[in-house]
N, CA, C and O atoms as a printed pandas DataFrame, in Angstrom:
     atom_number atom_name residue_name chain_id  residue_number  x_coord  y_coord  z_coord
0              1         N          MET        A               1  103.395 -165.748 -208.163
1              2        CA          MET        A               1  101.999 -166.061 -207.996
2              3         C          MET        A               1  101.322 -166.746 -209.120
3              4         O          MET        A               1  101.470 -166.341 -210.273
4              5         N          ILE        A               2  100.591 -167.759 -208.832
5              6        CA          ILE        A               2   99.771 -168.447 -209.969
6              7         C          ILE        A               2   98.560 -167.717 -210.232
7              8         O          ILE        A               2   97.935 -167.196 -209.309
8              9         N          ASP        A               3   98.157 -167.638 -211.531
9             10        CA          ASP        A               3   96.964 -167.135 -211.966
10            11         C          ASP        A               3   95.750 -167.902 -211.377
11            12         O          ASP        A               3   95.901 -169.077 -211.043
12            13         N          ASN        A               4   94.596 -167.304 -211.242
13            14        CA          ASN        A               4   93.421 -168.111 -210.841
14            15         C          ASN        A               4   93.153 -169.122 -211.983
15            16         O          ASN        A               4   92.835 -170.270 -211.674
16            17         N          ASN        A               5   93.260 -168.773 -213.258
17            18        CA          ASN        A               5   93.157 -169.691 -214.296
18            19         C          ASN        A               5   94.570 -170.122 -214.730
19            20         O          ASN        A               5   95.173 -169.447 -215.565
20            21         N          SER        A               6   95.045 -171.082 -214.260
21            22        CA          SER        A               6   96.556 -171.388 -214.507
22            23         C          SER        A               6   96.873 -171.886 -215.927
23            24         O          SER        A               6   98.053 -172.046 -216.239
24            25         N          VAL        A               7   95.888 -172.141 -216.804
25            26        CA          VAL        A               7   96.128 -172.616 -218.041
26            27         C          VAL        A               7   95.783 -171.525 -219.194
27            28         O          VAL        A               7   95.900 -171.729 -220.402
28            29         N          ALA        A               8   95.344 -170.350 -218.595
29            30        CA          ALA        A               8   95.013 -169.211 -219.541
30            31         C          ALA        A               8   96.162 -168.755 -220.452
31            32         O          ALA        A               8   95.882 -168.449 -221.611
32            33         N          ALA        A               9   97.377 -168.688 -220.044
33            34        CA          ALA        A               9   98.548 -168.293 -220.839
34            35         C          ALA        A               9   98.842 -169.361 -221.845
35            36         O          ALA        A               9   99.117 -169.051 -223.004
36            37         N          LYS        A              10   98.796 -170.589 -221.452
37            38        CA          LYS        A              10   99.009 -171.722 -222.361
38            39         C          LYS        A              10   97.850 -171.723 -223.497
39            40         O          LYS        A              10   98.143 -171.863 -224.684
40            41         N          ASP        A              11   96.673 -171.576 -223.107
41            42        CA          ASP        A              11   95.624 -171.463 -224.145
42            43         C          ASP        A              11   95.765 -170.334 -225.104
43            44         O          ASP        A              11   95.522 -170.462 -226.304
44            45         N          PHE        A              12   96.160 -169.236 -224.556
45            46        CA          PHE        A              12   96.349 -167.969 -225.305
46            47         C          PHE        A              12   97.483 -168.243 -226.378
47            48         O          PHE        A              12   97.322 -167.990 -227.572
48            49         N          TYR        A              13   98.589 -168.756 -225.875
49            50        CA          TYR        A              13   99.759 -169.027 -226.655
50            51         C          TYR        A              13   99.329 -169.996 -227.856
51            52         O          TYR        A              13   99.745 -169.824 -229.002
52            53         N          LYS        A              14   98.486 -170.999 -227.502
53            54        CA          LYS        A              14   98.031 -172.024 -228.421
54            55         C          LYS        A              14   97.175 -171.365 -229.566
55            56         O          LYS        A              14   97.341 -171.639 -230.754
56            57         N          GLU        A              15   96.250 -170.476 -229.097
57            58        CA          GLU        A              15   95.333 -169.840 -229.967
58            59         C          GLU        A              15   96.019 -168.912 -230.995
59            60         O          GLU        A              15   95.659 -168.900 -232.172
60            61         N          VAL        A              16   97.047 -168.113 -230.506
61            62        CA          VAL        A              16   97.748 -167.202 -231.327
62            63         C          VAL        A              16   98.633 -167.962 -232.322
63            64         O          VAL        A              16   98.884 -167.532 -233.448
64            65         N          ARG        A              17   99.094 -169.139 -231.821
65            66        CA          ARG        A              17  100.001 -169.995 -232.721
66            67         C          ARG        A              17   99.128 -170.574 -233.838
67            68         O          ARG        A              17   99.523 -170.579 -235.004
68            69         N          ILE        A              18   97.938 -171.061 -233.470
69            70        CA          ILE        A              18   96.933 -171.541 -234.585
70            71         C          ILE        A              18   96.690 -170.415 -235.532
71            72         O          ILE        A              18   96.848 -170.544 -236.746
72            73         N          PHE        A              19   96.283 -169.246 -234.928
73            74        CA          PHE        A              19   95.950 -168.143 -235.853
74            75         C          PHE        A              19   97.121 -167.880 -236.773
75            76         O          PHE        A              19   96.902 -167.775 -237.980
76            77         N          ALA        A              20   98.377 -167.761 -236.284
77            78        CA          ALA        A              20   99.464 -167.448 -237.145
78            79         C          ALA        A              20   99.696 -168.449 -238.177
79            80         O          ALA        A              20  100.111 -168.128 -239.290
80            81         N          ASP        A              21   99.423 -169.741 -237.821
81            82        CA          ASP        A              21   99.734 -170.797 -238.870
82            83         C          ASP        A              21   98.580 -171.003 -239.947
83            84         O          ASP        A              21   98.808 -171.534 -241.034
84            85         N          SER        A              22   97.387 -170.569 -239.584
85            86        CA          SER        A              22   96.294 -170.719 -240.384
86            87         C          SER        A              22   95.782 -169.569 -241.301
87            88         O          SER        A              22   94.966 -169.759 -242.202
88            89         N          ILE        A              23   96.311 -168.400 -241.008
89            90        CA          ILE        A              23   95.870 -167.188 -241.762
90            91         C          ILE        A              23   96.423 -167.204 -243.235
91            92         O          ILE        A              23   97.558 -167.606 -243.495
92            93         N          LYS        A              24   95.611 -166.774 -244.106
93            94        CA          LYS        A              24   95.900 -166.823 -245.519
94            95         C          LYS        A              24   96.393 -165.233 -245.922
95            96         O          LYS        A              24   95.998 -164.263 -245.275
96            97         N          PRO        A              25   97.192 -165.136 -246.935
97            98        CA          PRO        A              25   97.770 -163.752 -247.243
98            99         C          PRO        A              25   96.666 -162.785 -247.515
99           100         O          PRO        A              25   96.919 -161.601 -247.296
100          101         N          TRP        A              26   95.550 -163.085 -247.933
101          102        CA          TRP        A              26   94.503 -162.246 -248.229
102          103         C          TRP        A              26   93.570 -161.900 -247.083
103          104         O          TRP        A              26   92.717 -161.025 -247.236
104          105         N          GLU        A              27   93.709 -162.578 -245.910
105          106        CA          GLU        A              27   92.904 -162.399 -244.747
106          107         C          GLU        A              27   93.466 -161.269 -243.856
107          108         O          GLU        A              27   94.641 -160.924 -243.974
108          109         N          THR        A              28   92.664 -160.714 -243.002
109          110        CA          THR        A              28   92.998 -159.653 -242.111
110          111         C          THR        A              28   93.920 -160.114 -240.963
111          112         O          THR        A              28   93.567 -160.918 -240.099
112          113         N          ALA        A              29   95.068 -159.562 -241.030
113          114        CA          ALA        A              29   96.097 -159.866 -239.971
114          115         C          ALA        A              29   97.162 -158.810 -240.045
115          116         O          ALA        A              29   97.200 -158.029 -240.997
116          117         N          ILE        A              30   98.080 -158.767 -239.002
117          118        CA          ILE        A              30   99.332 -158.007 -239.257
118          119         C          ILE        A              30  100.380 -158.879 -239.634
119          120         O          ILE        A              30  100.729 -159.833 -238.940
120          121         N          PHE        A              31  100.968 -158.524 -240.889
121          122        CA          PHE        A              31  102.197 -159.202 -241.437
122          123         C          PHE        A              31  103.384 -158.366 -241.078
123          124         O          PHE        A              31  103.541 -157.291 -241.658
124          125         N          TYR        A              32  104.247 -158.780 -240.151
125          126        CA          TYR        A              32  105.361 -157.883 -239.625
126          127         C          TYR        A              32  106.647 -158.616 -239.982
127          128         O          TYR        A              32  106.801 -159.815 -239.747
128          129         N          GLU        A              33  107.574 -157.834 -240.568
129          130        CA          GLU        A              33  108.931 -158.262 -240.845
130          131         C          GLU        A              33  109.793 -157.985 -239.592
131          132         O          GLU        A              33  109.946 -156.820 -239.226
132          133         N          THR        A              34  110.366 -159.017 -238.915
133          134        CA          THR        A              34  111.200 -158.730 -237.729
134          135         C          THR        A              34  112.370 -158.196 -238.129
135          136         O          THR        A              34  112.801 -158.469 -239.249
136          137         N          LYS        A              35  113.072 -157.337 -237.254
137          138        CA          LYS        A              35  114.295 -156.729 -237.541
138          139         C          LYS        A              35  115.544 -157.244 -236.598
139          140         O          LYS        A              35  115.292 -157.743 -235.502
140          141         N          PRO        A              36  116.732 -157.122 -237.007
141          142        CA          PRO        A              36  117.830 -157.627 -236.185
142          143         C          PRO        A              36  117.847 -157.139 -234.731
143          144         O          PRO        A              36  118.205 -157.916 -233.846
144          145         N          ASP        A              37  117.479 -155.898 -234.451
145          146        CA          ASP        A              37  117.465 -155.428 -233.072
146          147         C          ASP        A              37  116.400 -156.046 -232.125
147          148         O          ASP        A              37  116.408 -155.818 -230.915
148          149         N          GLU        A              38  115.520 -156.806 -232.710
149          150        CA          GLU        A              38  114.429 -157.388 -232.004
150          151         C          GLU        A              38  114.693 -158.902 -231.586
151          152         O          GLU        A              38  113.833 -159.575 -231.017
152          153         N          ALA        A              39  115.919 -159.363 -231.909
153          154        CA          ALA        A              39  116.206 -160.833 -231.766
154          155         C          ALA        A              39  116.016 -161.319 -230.410
155          156         O          ALA        A              39  115.511 -162.430 -230.243
156          157         N          TYR        A              40  116.389 -160.561 -229.374
157          158        CA          TYR        A              40  116.197 -160.916 -227.976
158          159         C          TYR        A              40  115.346 -159.996 -227.142
159          160         O          TYR        A              40  115.404 -159.946 -225.913
160          161         N          ASP        A              41  114.537 -159.257 -227.917
161          162        CA          ASP        A              41  113.528 -158.260 -227.214
162          163         C          ASP        A              41  112.131 -158.417 -227.867
163          164         O          ASP        A              41  111.723 -157.580 -228.673
164          165         N          LEU        A              42  111.444 -159.444 -227.526
165          166        CA          LEU        A              42  110.123 -159.589 -228.010
166          167         C          LEU        A              42  109.213 -158.504 -227.692
167          168         O          LEU        A              42  108.290 -158.233 -228.460
168          169         N          SER        A              43  109.422 -157.818 -226.531
169          170        CA          SER        A              43  108.621 -156.694 -226.255
170          171         C          SER        A              43  108.749 -155.483 -227.150
171          172         O          SER        A              43  107.841 -154.657 -227.237
172          173         N          LEU        A              44  109.870 -155.391 -227.804
173          174        CA          LEU        A              44  110.103 -154.405 -228.882
174          175         C          LEU        A              44  109.309 -154.598 -230.011
175          176         O          LEU        A              44  108.845 -153.628 -230.609
176          177         N          VAL        A              45  109.081 -155.849 -230.400
177          178        CA          VAL        A              45  108.120 -156.107 -231.593
178          179         C          VAL        A              45  106.718 -155.689 -231.041
179          180         O          VAL        A              45  106.003 -155.007 -231.776
180          181         N          SER        A              46  106.310 -156.019 -229.898
181          182        CA          SER        A              46  104.967 -155.656 -229.311
182          183         C          SER        A              46  104.894 -154.218 -229.413
183          184         O          SER        A              46  103.867 -153.724 -229.878
184          185         N          GLN        A              47  105.940 -153.410 -229.005
185          186        CA          GLN        A              47  105.695 -152.004 -228.865
186          187         C          GLN        A              47  105.585 -151.517 -230.382
187          188         O          GLN        A              47  104.717 -150.681 -230.634
188          189         N          ARG        A              48  106.376 -151.967 -231.367
189          190        CA          ARG        A              48  106.204 -151.481 -232.710
190          191         C          ARG        A              48  104.874 -151.829 -233.391
191          192         O          ARG        A              48  104.365 -151.098 -234.242
192          193         N          VAL        A              49  104.318 -153.029 -232.955
193          194        CA          VAL        A              49  103.095 -153.489 -233.666
194          195         C          VAL        A              49  101.862 -152.883 -232.867
195          196         O          VAL        A              49  100.943 -152.338 -233.479
196          197         N          TYR        A              50  101.867 -152.983 -231.584
197          198        CA          TYR        A              50  100.546 -152.568 -230.724
198          199         C          TYR        A              50  100.700 -151.408 -230.042
199          200         O          TYR        A              50   99.738 -150.893 -229.471
200          201         N          GLY        A              51  101.975 -150.842 -230.022
201          202        CA          GLY        A              51  102.085 -149.504 -229.272
202          203         C          GLY        A              51  102.255 -149.664 -227.807
203          204         O          GLY        A              51  102.183 -148.687 -227.061
204          205         N          ARG        A              52  102.495 -150.956 -227.336
205          206        CA          ARG        A              52  102.822 -151.252 -226.036
206          207         C          ARG        A              52  103.630 -152.480 -225.835
207          208         O          ARG        A              52  103.571 -153.307 -226.744
208          209         N          ARG        A              53  104.398 -152.756 -224.774
209          210        CA          ARG        A              53  105.219 -153.726 -224.662
210          211         C          ARG        A              53  104.604 -154.991 -224.023
211          212         O          ARG        A              53  105.330 -155.964 -223.822
212          213         N          ASP        A              54  103.406 -155.015 -223.724
213          214        CA          ASP        A              54  102.695 -156.132 -222.970
214          215         C          ASP        A              54  102.466 -157.310 -223.791
215          216         O          ASP        A              54  102.244 -158.374 -223.213
216          217         N          GLU        A              55  102.490 -157.264 -225.065
217          218        CA          GLU        A              55  102.072 -158.429 -225.918
218          219         C          GLU        A              55  103.126 -159.373 -226.474
219          220         O          GLU        A              55  103.017 -160.015 -227.519
220          221         N          TYR        A              56  104.183 -159.376 -225.623
221          222        CA          TYR        A              56  105.354 -160.203 -226.027
222          223         C          TYR        A              56  104.945 -161.631 -226.105
223          224         O          TYR        A              56  105.524 -162.308 -226.954
224          225         N          LEU        A              57  104.061 -162.193 -225.374
225          226        CA          LEU        A              57  103.621 -163.581 -225.452
226          227         C          LEU        A              57  102.961 -163.769 -226.812
227          228         O          LEU        A              57  103.208 -164.814 -227.413
228          229         N          ALA        A              58  102.191 -162.918 -227.330
229          230        CA          ALA        A              58  101.650 -163.004 -228.621
230          231         C          ALA        A              58  102.610 -163.194 -229.743
231          232         O          ALA        A              58  102.511 -164.016 -230.653
232          233         N          VAL        A              59  103.656 -162.226 -229.529
233          234        CA          VAL        A              59  104.882 -162.283 -230.477
234          235         C          VAL        A              59  105.528 -163.600 -230.377
235          236         O          VAL        A              59  105.757 -164.208 -231.423
236          237         N          MET        A              60  105.828 -164.078 -229.318
237          238        CA          MET        A              60  106.428 -165.314 -229.046
238          239         C          MET        A              60  105.693 -166.440 -229.724
239          240         O          MET        A              60  106.261 -167.271 -230.433
240          241         N          ALA        A              61  104.362 -166.424 -229.463
241          242        CA          ALA        A              61  103.536 -167.579 -230.166
242          243         C          ALA        A              61  103.477 -167.422 -231.620
243          244         O          ALA        A              61  103.528 -168.412 -232.351
244          245         N          ALA        A              62  103.370 -166.195 -232.094
245          246        CA          ALA        A              62  103.266 -166.025 -233.632
246          247         C          ALA        A              62  104.570 -166.373 -234.301
247          248         O          ALA        A              62  104.569 -166.794 -235.458
248          249         N          ALA        A              63  105.748 -166.203 -233.577
249          250        CA          ALA        A              63  107.014 -166.623 -234.133
250          251         C          ALA        A              63  107.288 -168.113 -233.950
251          252         O          ALA        A              63  108.211 -168.646 -234.565
252          253         N          GLY        A              64  106.495 -168.800 -233.107
253          254        CA          GLY        A              64  106.755 -170.122 -232.887
254          255         C          GLY        A              64  107.909 -170.494 -231.953
255          256         O          GLY        A              64  108.544 -171.546 -232.034
256          257         N          LEU        A              65  108.116 -169.506 -231.045
257          258        CA          LEU        A              65  109.288 -169.648 -230.115
258          259         C          LEU        A              65  108.761 -170.522 -228.862
259          260         O          LEU        A              65  107.620 -170.428 -228.409
260          261         N          ASP        A              66  109.742 -171.369 -228.383
261          262        CA          ASP        A              66  109.322 -172.182 -227.301
262          263         C          ASP        A              66  109.641 -171.520 -225.885
263          264         O          ASP        A              66  108.982 -171.757 -224.872
264          265         N          MET        A              67  110.722 -170.671 -225.942
265          266        CA          MET        A              67  111.165 -170.017 -224.671
266          267         C          MET        A              67  111.305 -168.559 -224.898
267          268         O          MET        A              67  111.513 -168.059 -226.004
268          269         N          PHE        A              68  111.176 -167.902 -223.777
269          270        CA          PHE        A              68  111.255 -166.310 -223.854
270          271         C          PHE        A              68  112.680 -165.859 -224.279
271          272         O          PHE        A              68  112.826 -164.871 -224.999
272          273         N          ASP        A              69  113.683 -166.564 -223.846
273          274        CA          ASP        A              69  115.098 -166.173 -224.195
274          275         C          ASP        A              69  115.586 -166.700 -225.557
275          276         O          ASP        A              69  116.735 -166.453 -225.923
276          277         N          GLN        A              70  114.790 -167.378 -226.271
277          278        CA          GLN        A              70  115.151 -167.916 -227.564
278          279         C          GLN        A              70  115.258 -166.719 -228.452
279          280         O          GLN        A              70  114.526 -165.740 -228.303
280          281         N          ALA        A              71  116.197 -166.805 -229.397
281          282        CA          ALA        A              71  116.337 -165.665 -230.450
282          283         C          ALA        A              71  115.242 -165.718 -231.453
283          284         O          ALA        A              71  114.856 -166.753 -231.996
284          285         N          LEU        A              72  114.766 -164.522 -231.660
285          286        CA          LEU        A              72  113.731 -164.412 -232.735
286          287         C          LEU        A              72  114.398 -164.254 -234.150
287          288         O          LEU        A              72  115.066 -163.249 -234.396
288          289         N          PRO        A              73  114.228 -165.182 -235.015
289          290        CA          PRO        A              73  114.889 -165.050 -236.353
290          291         C          PRO        A              73  114.246 -163.890 -237.135
291          292         O          PRO        A              73  113.105 -163.491 -236.901
292          293         N          GLN        A              74  114.981 -163.423 -237.992
293          294        CA          GLN        A              74  114.529 -162.285 -238.857
294          295         C          GLN        A              74  113.786 -162.896 -239.944
295          296         O          GLN        A              74  114.298 -163.547 -240.855
296          297         N          LYS        A              75  112.405 -162.622 -239.781
297          298        CA          LYS        A              75  111.365 -163.276 -240.809
298          299         C          LYS        A              75  110.103 -162.599 -240.596
299          300         O          LYS        A              75  109.912 -161.773 -239.703
300          301         N          ARG        A              76  109.222 -162.990 -241.479
301          302        CA          ARG        A              76  107.829 -162.372 -241.402
302          303         C          ARG        A              76  107.016 -163.204 -240.474
303          304         O          ARG        A              76  106.882 -164.421 -240.605
304          305         N          ILE        A              77  106.488 -162.501 -239.542
305          306        CA          ILE        A              77  105.453 -163.237 -238.620
306          307         C          ILE        A              77  104.027 -162.572 -238.829
307          308         O          ILE        A              77  103.832 -161.447 -239.289
308          309         N          ILE        A              78  103.128 -163.421 -238.433
309          310        CA          ILE        A              78  101.682 -163.011 -238.579
310          311         C          ILE        A              78  101.118 -162.968 -237.210
311          312         O          ILE        A              78  101.063 -163.937 -236.453
312          313         N          LEU        A              79  100.659 -161.639 -236.925
313          314        CA          LEU        A              79  100.108 -161.466 -235.588
314          315         C          LEU        A              79   98.632 -160.973 -235.736
315          316         O          LEU        A              79   98.279 -160.270 -236.683
316          317         N          PRO        A              80   97.799 -161.385 -234.748
317          318        CA          PRO        A              80   96.417 -160.849 -234.814
318          319         C          PRO        A              80   96.285 -159.325 -234.689
319          320         O          PRO        A              80   97.071 -158.688 -233.987
320          321         N          THR        A              81   95.254 -158.725 -235.395
321          322        CA          THR        A              81   95.004 -157.322 -235.181
322          323         C          THR        A              81   94.609 -157.112 -233.736
323          324         O          THR        A              81   94.436 -158.050 -232.958
324          325         N          GLU        A              82   94.477 -155.846 -233.417
325          326        CA          GLU        A              82   94.001 -155.523 -231.976
326          327         C          GLU        A              82   92.724 -156.157 -231.622
327          328         O          GLU        A              82   92.583 -156.671 -230.513
328          329         N          SER        A              83   91.728 -156.152 -232.552
329          330        CA          SER        A              83   90.404 -156.706 -232.277
330          331         C          SER        A              83   90.539 -158.218 -232.249
331          332         O          SER        A              83   89.953 -158.882 -231.394
332          333         N          GLN        A              84   91.301 -158.758 -233.168
333          334        CA          GLN        A              84   91.429 -160.297 -233.066
334          335         C          GLN        A              84   92.117 -160.722 -231.750
335          336         O          GLN        A              84   91.722 -161.703 -231.121
336          337         N          LEU        A              85   93.158 -159.957 -231.349
337          338        CA          LEU        A              85   93.808 -160.118 -230.142
338          339         C          LEU        A              85   92.943 -160.196 -228.951
339          340         O          LEU        A              85   93.016 -161.089 -228.107
340          341         N          TYR        A              86   92.013 -159.080 -228.932
341          342        CA          TYR        A              86   91.033 -158.911 -227.848
342          343         C          TYR        A              86   90.090 -160.131 -227.750
343          344         O          TYR        A              86   89.829 -160.627 -226.654
344          345         N          ALA        A              87   89.594 -160.600 -228.879
345          346        CA          ALA        A              87   88.723 -161.636 -228.960
346          347         C          ALA        A              87   89.441 -163.046 -228.430
347          348         O          ALA        A              87   88.823 -163.871 -227.757
348          349         N          ILE        A              88   90.752 -163.195 -228.806
349          350        CA          ILE        A              88   91.496 -164.367 -228.389
350          351         C          ILE        A              88   91.608 -164.246 -226.837
351          352         O          ILE        A              88   91.391 -165.231 -226.131
352          353         N          LYS        A              89   91.931 -163.092 -226.334
353          354        CA          LYS        A              89   92.162 -162.954 -224.886
354          355         C          LYS        A              89   90.875 -163.247 -224.127
355          356         O          LYS        A              89   90.901 -163.821 -223.039
356          357         N          ARG        A              90   89.815 -162.870 -224.679
357          358        CA          ARG        A              90   88.447 -163.054 -223.962
358          359         C          ARG        A              90   88.035 -164.616 -224.109
359          360         O          ARG        A              90   87.377 -165.156 -223.219
360          361         N          ARG        A              91   88.381 -165.204 -225.082
361          362        CA          ARG        A              91   88.104 -166.582 -225.344
362          363         C          ARG        A              91   88.852 -167.392 -224.449
363          364         O          ARG        A              91   88.296 -168.350 -223.912
364          365         N          THR        A              92   90.180 -167.100 -224.195
365          366        CA          THR        A              92   91.124 -167.946 -223.429
366          367         C          THR        A              92   91.189 -167.540 -222.039
367          368         O          THR        A              92   91.736 -168.314 -221.254
368          369         N          GLY        A              93   90.677 -166.360 -221.582
369          370        CA          GLY        A              93   90.689 -165.939 -220.188
370          371         C          GLY        A              93   92.065 -165.393 -219.826
371          372         O          GLY        A              93   92.430 -165.310 -218.653
372          373         N          PHE        A              94   92.847 -165.010 -220.897
373          374        CA          PHE        A              94   94.134 -164.381 -220.573
374          375         C          PHE        A              94   94.332 -162.920 -220.820
375          376         O          PHE        A              94   93.972 -162.436 -221.893
376          377         N          GLU        A              95   94.896 -162.173 -219.868
377          378        CA          GLU        A              95   95.129 -160.745 -220.104
378          379         C          GLU        A              95   96.635 -160.443 -219.811
379          380         O          GLU        A              95   97.196 -160.868 -218.801
380          381         N          SER        A              96   97.207 -159.734 -220.695
381          382        CA          SER        A              96   98.683 -159.432 -220.621
382          383         C          SER        A              96   98.976 -157.964 -220.041
383          384         O          SER        A              96  100.076 -157.665 -219.576
384          385         N          ILE        A              97   97.845 -157.038 -220.113
385          386        CA          ILE        A              97   98.008 -155.768 -219.816
386          387         C          ILE        A              97   97.791 -155.655 -218.210
387          388         O          ILE        A              97   96.734 -156.036 -217.706
388          389         N          GLY        A              98   98.794 -155.138 -217.474
389          390        CA          GLY        A              98   98.756 -155.146 -215.989
390          391         C          GLY        A              98   97.583 -154.352 -215.512
391          392         O          GLY        A              98   96.997 -154.730 -214.498
392          393         N          ALA        A              99   97.184 -153.271 -216.162
393          394        CA          ALA        A              99   96.109 -152.447 -215.600
394          395         C          ALA        A              99   94.836 -153.137 -215.761
395          396         O          ALA        A              99   93.852 -152.659 -215.197
396          397         N          TYR        A             100   94.732 -154.141 -216.420
397          398        CA          TYR        A             100   93.502 -154.886 -216.662
398          399         C          TYR        A             100   93.444 -156.204 -215.823
399          400         O          TYR        A             100   92.570 -157.052 -216.003
400          401         N          ARG        A             101   94.457 -156.316 -214.877
401          402        CA          ARG        A             101   94.554 -157.517 -214.000
402          403         C          ARG        A             101   94.436 -157.029 -212.591
403          404         O          ARG        A             101   94.894 -155.939 -212.249
404          405         N          GLU        A             102   93.773 -157.903 -211.717
405          406        CA          GLU        A             102   93.662 -157.677 -210.299
406          407         C          GLU        A             102   93.299 -158.909 -209.651
407          408         O          GLU        A             102   92.406 -159.610 -210.127
408          409         N          ASN        A             103   94.006 -159.278 -208.454
409          410        CA          ASN        A             103   93.837 -160.447 -207.696
410          411         C          ASN        A             103   94.148 -161.804 -208.552
411          412         O          ASN        A             103   93.499 -162.840 -208.406
412          413         N          PHE        A             104   95.203 -161.655 -209.441
413          414        CA          PHE        A             104   95.490 -162.852 -210.166
414          415         C          PHE        A             104   94.607 -163.232 -211.218
415          416         O          PHE        A             104   94.683 -164.373 -211.675
416          417         N          SER        A             105   93.722 -162.357 -211.687
417          418        CA          SER        A             105   92.923 -162.682 -212.895
418          419         C          SER        A             105   92.573 -161.356 -213.633
419          420         O          SER        A             105   92.777 -160.263 -213.105
420          421         N          PRO        A             106   92.079 -161.487 -214.780
421          422        CA          PRO        A             106   91.692 -160.221 -215.564
422          423         C          PRO        A             106   90.512 -159.503 -214.892
423          424         O          PRO        A             106   89.651 -160.183 -214.332
424          425         N          THR        A             107   90.430 -158.211 -214.918
425          426        CA          THR        A             107   89.318 -157.533 -214.218
426          427         C          THR        A             107   88.046 -157.752 -215.011
427          428         O          THR        A             107   86.981 -157.606 -214.411
428          429         N          TRP        A             108   88.036 -158.085 -216.289
429          430        CA          TRP        A             108   86.904 -158.380 -217.040
430          431         C          TRP        A             108   86.295 -159.836 -216.801
431          432         O          TRP        A             108   85.148 -160.110 -217.155
432          433         N          ALA        A             109   87.028 -160.627 -216.259
433          434        CA          ALA        A             109   86.666 -162.043 -216.029
434          435         C          ALA        A             109   85.463 -162.146 -215.055
435          436         O          ALA        A             109   85.283 -161.273 -214.205
436          437         N          ASP        A             110   84.669 -163.177 -215.177
437          438        CA          ASP        A             110   83.642 -163.344 -214.265
438          439         C          ASP        A             110   83.945 -163.805 -212.933
439          440         O          ASP        A             110   83.041 -163.958 -212.112
């Protein structure tokens, strides 16, 4: 099924990618060293960073991957903190957590 806002995921990916590319080493963010066992499981990175597997799209964007099944190279990626991720989601209208979605849109959306 298509989301009510069909470009929300694209906008979210783009915002996270911009965040990851523009953050400076002294700024607030999560600097994460990927591990070999995460190469084909982006949700495992999400679990280790955020404590849930739902944020694999944020991991994909931060790593600069084009496809979900593309291998995640072993490197440092820059992810938004929980509060930064929350702000990006609200700004783009995207929600990845199933419990916060209903009728093809986020429950917090207007």
